[in-house]
Coordinates of C-alpha atoms in Angstrom, one line a residue:
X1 CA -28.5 -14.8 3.4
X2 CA -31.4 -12.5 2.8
X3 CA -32.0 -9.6 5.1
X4 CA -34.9 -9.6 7.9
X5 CA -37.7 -7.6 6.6
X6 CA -38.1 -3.7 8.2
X7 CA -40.1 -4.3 11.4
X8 CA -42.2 -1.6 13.6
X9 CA -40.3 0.7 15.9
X10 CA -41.2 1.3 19.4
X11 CA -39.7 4.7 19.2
X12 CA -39.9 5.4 23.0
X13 CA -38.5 2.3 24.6
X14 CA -35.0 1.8 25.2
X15 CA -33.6 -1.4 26.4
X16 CA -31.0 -0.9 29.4
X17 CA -28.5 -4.2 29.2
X18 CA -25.5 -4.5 31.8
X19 CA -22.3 -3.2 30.2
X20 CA -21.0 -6.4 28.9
X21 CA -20.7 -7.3 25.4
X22 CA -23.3 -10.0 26.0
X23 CA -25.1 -8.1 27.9
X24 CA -25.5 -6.0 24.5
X25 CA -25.5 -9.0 22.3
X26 CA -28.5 -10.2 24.7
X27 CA -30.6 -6.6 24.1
X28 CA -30.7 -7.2 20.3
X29 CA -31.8 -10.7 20.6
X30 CA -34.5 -9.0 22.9
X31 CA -35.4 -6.5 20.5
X32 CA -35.8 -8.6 17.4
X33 CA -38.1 -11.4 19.4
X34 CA -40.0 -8.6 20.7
X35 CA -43.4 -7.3 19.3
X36 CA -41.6 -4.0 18.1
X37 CA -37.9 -3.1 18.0
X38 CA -37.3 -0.4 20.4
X39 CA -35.9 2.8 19.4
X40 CA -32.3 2.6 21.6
X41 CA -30.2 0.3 23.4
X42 CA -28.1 1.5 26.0
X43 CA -25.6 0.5 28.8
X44 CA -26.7 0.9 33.0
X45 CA -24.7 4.3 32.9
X46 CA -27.5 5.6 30.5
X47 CA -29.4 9.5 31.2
X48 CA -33.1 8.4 31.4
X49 CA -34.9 11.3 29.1
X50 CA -38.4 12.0 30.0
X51 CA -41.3 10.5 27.9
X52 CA -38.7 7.4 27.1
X53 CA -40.0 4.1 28.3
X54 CA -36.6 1.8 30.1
X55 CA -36.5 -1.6 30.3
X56 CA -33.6 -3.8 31.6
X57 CA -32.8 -6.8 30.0
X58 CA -31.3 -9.6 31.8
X59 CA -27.5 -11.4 30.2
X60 CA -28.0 -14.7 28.8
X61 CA -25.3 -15.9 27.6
X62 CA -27.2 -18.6 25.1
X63 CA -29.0 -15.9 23.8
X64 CA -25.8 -13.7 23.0
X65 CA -24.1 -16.8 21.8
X66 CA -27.2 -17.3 19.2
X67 CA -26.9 -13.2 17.9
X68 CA -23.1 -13.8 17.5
X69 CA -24.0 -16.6 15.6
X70 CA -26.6 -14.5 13.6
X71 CA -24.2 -11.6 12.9
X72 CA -21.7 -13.7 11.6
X73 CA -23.9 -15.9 9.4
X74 CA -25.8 -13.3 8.1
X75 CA -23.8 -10.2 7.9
X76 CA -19.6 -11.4 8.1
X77 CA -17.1 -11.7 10.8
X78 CA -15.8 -8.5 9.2
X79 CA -19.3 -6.9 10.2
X80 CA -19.0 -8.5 13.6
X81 CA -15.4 -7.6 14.7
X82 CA -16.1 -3.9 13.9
X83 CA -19.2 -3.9 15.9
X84 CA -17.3 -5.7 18.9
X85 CA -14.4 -3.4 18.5
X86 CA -16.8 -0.1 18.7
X87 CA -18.0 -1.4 21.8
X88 CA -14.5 -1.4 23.5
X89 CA -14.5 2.2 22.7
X90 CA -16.9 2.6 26.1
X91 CA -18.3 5.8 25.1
X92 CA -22.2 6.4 26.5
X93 CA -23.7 6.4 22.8
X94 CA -21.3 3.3 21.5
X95 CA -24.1 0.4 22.4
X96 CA -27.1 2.5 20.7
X97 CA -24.5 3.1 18.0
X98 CA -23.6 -0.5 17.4
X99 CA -27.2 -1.6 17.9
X100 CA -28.0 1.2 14.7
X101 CA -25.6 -0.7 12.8
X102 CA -26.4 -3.9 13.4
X103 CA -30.2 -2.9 12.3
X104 CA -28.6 -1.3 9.2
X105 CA -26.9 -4.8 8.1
X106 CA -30.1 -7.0 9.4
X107 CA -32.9 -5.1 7.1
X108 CA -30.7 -3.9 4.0
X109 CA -27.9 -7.1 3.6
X110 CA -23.9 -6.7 3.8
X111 CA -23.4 -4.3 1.5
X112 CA -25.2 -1.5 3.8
X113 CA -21.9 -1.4 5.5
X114 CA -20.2 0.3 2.2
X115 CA -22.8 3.0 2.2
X116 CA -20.0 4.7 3.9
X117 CA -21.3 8.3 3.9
X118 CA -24.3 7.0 6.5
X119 CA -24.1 7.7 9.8
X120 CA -24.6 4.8 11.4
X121 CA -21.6 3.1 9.5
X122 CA -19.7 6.2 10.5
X123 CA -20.1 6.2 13.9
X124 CA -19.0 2.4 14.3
X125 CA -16.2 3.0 11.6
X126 CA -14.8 6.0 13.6
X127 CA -14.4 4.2 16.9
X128 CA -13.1 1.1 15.6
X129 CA -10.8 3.0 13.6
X130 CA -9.9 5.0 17.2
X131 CA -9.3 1.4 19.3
X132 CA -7.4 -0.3 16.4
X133 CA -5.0 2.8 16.6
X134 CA -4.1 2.6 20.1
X135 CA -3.6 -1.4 19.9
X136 CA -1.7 -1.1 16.8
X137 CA 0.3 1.3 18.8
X138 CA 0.4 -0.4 21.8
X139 CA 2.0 -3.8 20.0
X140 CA 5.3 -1.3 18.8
X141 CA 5.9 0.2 22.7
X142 CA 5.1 -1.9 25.3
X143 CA 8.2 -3.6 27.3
X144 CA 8.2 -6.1 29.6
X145 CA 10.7 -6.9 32.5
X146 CA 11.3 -10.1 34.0
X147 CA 10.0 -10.4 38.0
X148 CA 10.7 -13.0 40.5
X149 CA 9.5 -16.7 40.0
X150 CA 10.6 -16.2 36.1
X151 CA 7.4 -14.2 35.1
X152 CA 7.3 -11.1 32.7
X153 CA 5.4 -8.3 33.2
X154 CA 4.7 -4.9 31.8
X155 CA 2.0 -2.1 32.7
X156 CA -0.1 -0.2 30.2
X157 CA -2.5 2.2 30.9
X158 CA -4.5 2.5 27.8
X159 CA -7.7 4.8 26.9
X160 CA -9.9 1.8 25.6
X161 CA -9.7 -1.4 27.6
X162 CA -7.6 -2.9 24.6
X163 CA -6.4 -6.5 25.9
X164 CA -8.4 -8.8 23.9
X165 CA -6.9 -7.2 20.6
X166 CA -3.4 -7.5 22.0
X167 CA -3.2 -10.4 23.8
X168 CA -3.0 -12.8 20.8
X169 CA 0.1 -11.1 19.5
X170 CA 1.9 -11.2 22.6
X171 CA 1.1 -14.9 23.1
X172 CA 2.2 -15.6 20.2
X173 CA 5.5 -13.9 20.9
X174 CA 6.1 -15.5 24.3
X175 CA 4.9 -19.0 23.7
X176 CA 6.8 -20.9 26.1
X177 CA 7.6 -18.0 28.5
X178 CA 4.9 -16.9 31.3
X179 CA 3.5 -13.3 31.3
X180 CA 0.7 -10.7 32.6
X181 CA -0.3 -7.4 31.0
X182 CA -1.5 -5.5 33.2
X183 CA -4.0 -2.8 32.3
X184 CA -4.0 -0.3 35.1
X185 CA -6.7 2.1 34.3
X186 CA -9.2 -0.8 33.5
X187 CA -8.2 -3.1 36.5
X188 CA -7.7 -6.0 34.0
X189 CA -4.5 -8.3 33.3
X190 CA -3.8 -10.6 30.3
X191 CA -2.3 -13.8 31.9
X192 CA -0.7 -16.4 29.4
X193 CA 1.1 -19.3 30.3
X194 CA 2.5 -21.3 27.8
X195 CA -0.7 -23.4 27.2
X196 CA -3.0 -21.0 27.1
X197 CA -4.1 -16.8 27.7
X198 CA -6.9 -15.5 30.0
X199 CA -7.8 -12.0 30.9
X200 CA -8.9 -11.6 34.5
X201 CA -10.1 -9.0 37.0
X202 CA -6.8 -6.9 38.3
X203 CA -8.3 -5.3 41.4
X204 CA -6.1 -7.0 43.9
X205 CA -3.1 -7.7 41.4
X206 CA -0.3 -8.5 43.6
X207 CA 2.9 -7.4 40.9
X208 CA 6.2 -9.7 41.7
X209 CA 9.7 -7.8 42.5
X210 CA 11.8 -7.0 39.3
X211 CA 14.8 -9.6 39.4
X212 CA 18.5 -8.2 40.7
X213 CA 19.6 -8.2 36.6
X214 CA 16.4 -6.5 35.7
X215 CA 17.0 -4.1 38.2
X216 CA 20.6 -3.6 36.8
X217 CA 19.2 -3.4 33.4
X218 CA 16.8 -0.3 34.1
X219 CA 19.4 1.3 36.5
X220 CA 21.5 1.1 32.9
X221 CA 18.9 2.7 31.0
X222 CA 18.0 5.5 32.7
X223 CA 21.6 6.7 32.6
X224 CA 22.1 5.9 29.3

C-alpha cells in the first residue's frame, strides 16, 4: 500500500483521548479526518502548556476498529503490535510517542520503521523492548497455587499492566484447568476457564482460601 501524502500540521493543538487504547486509536482517526493533523496526542493525565490549544476526543470504538484495520493493512501487524505494546508501557509521553510513529509509517511506507537511528522509532522500540522484558520474565517465575472450589491462582505485581501478553501462554498451559492472574498493582485479573480467557476489573477481587494440601505444600517450602 502507498503511504498517505504529508499533510498540514496544526502545531498548537493537541488532542486529549481517554486513556484507553481505543481511546488513542480513536485520536488518530480524528487527526487524519481533520482539516490539519494536530501537533500531539495525549492521554487525560496530560500537563496543559500555555499557548497549546486541547481538544478531547470522544472513544468510538468503530472508529478505532477502522485505524486498527488501517495500521495493519497499510503498515503490518509487526508495526501494530509494537505500537500497542508501547502503549502498555503507560508513561505520560507514550501516546504522543506512538501517535509520532504511526505518522512516520503513514507518510514514508513500512520501511520507515528500519530507519532505526530516528527518534520516533526509538522511543516506541525502547518501551516495547522494556514491556516484552518483564512478560518474558514474568512467563519463567510466576506460580500458582490451587484454592478452594478447584481454581488456581497466582498474584503478580508487575510495573506495566502486562496481562494481555501473558495470558495466552498461560491458557494455553492450563487448558482444561480454571485460573485468575491477578495483577495487584493494576487492579486487573486474567480469568480463563477452559473455554475461553477474559481480563476483568480486580477492584473487589474476592481471592478463594488456599486448599489444606496447598497449605501443606508452602508450609514445606519455606522450611525447605
Amino acid at each position: 500500500p502507498q503511504p498517505f501524502r504529508p499533510r498540514a500540521e496544526e502545531e498548537a493543538l493537541v488532542l486529549v483521548h481517554d486513556g484507553s487504547w481505543d481511546g488513542l486509536l480513536t485520536a488518530v482517526y480524528a487527526a487524519y479526518t481533520g482539516p490539519a493533523l494536530p501537533g500531539r496526542v495525549d492521554g487525560p493525565d496530560c500537563q496543559q502548556a500555555f499557548g497549546k490549544t486541547y481538544r478531547e476526543v470522544e472513544t468510538d470504538g468503530q472508529k478505532a476498529a477502522r485505524v486498527r484495520a488501517g495500521i495493519t493493512r497499510t503498515l503490518g501487524g509487526a508495526v501494530y503490535d509494537a505500537a500497542w505494546t508501547a502503549f502498555l508501557a503507560g508513561d505520560p509521553g507514550c501516546s504522543n510517542a506512538v501517535y509520532r510513529y504511526l505518522r512516520l509509517g503513514f507518510e514514508s511506507g513500512r520501511e520507515a520503521y528500519r530507519r532505526l537511528s530516528d527518534d520516533r522509532v526509538i522511543a516506541v522500540n525502547k518501551r516495547d523492548s522494556l514491556v516484552r522484558r518483564e512478560a518474558s520474565h514474568l512467563l519463567q517465575f510466576v506460580r500458582f497455587s490451587q484454592r478452594a472450589g478447584g481454581v488456581y491462582y497466582a498474584a503478580i505485581t508487575p510495573e506495566y499492566p502486562v496481562l494481555p501478553l501473558i495470558m495466552p501462554h498461560f491458557a494455553a498451559r492450563f487448558r482444561t484447568q480454571p485460573f485468575v492472574l491477578h495483577d495487584l498493582r493494576h487492579r486487573q485479573a486474567g480469568v480463563s476457564s477452559p473455554r475461553e480467557w477474559v481480563i476483568a476489573d480486580a477492584s473487589g477481587l474476592t481471592v478463594p482460601d488456599p486448599t489444606a494440601g496447598e497449605q501443606a505444600f508452602q508450609r514445606l517450602w519455606k522450611t525447605f
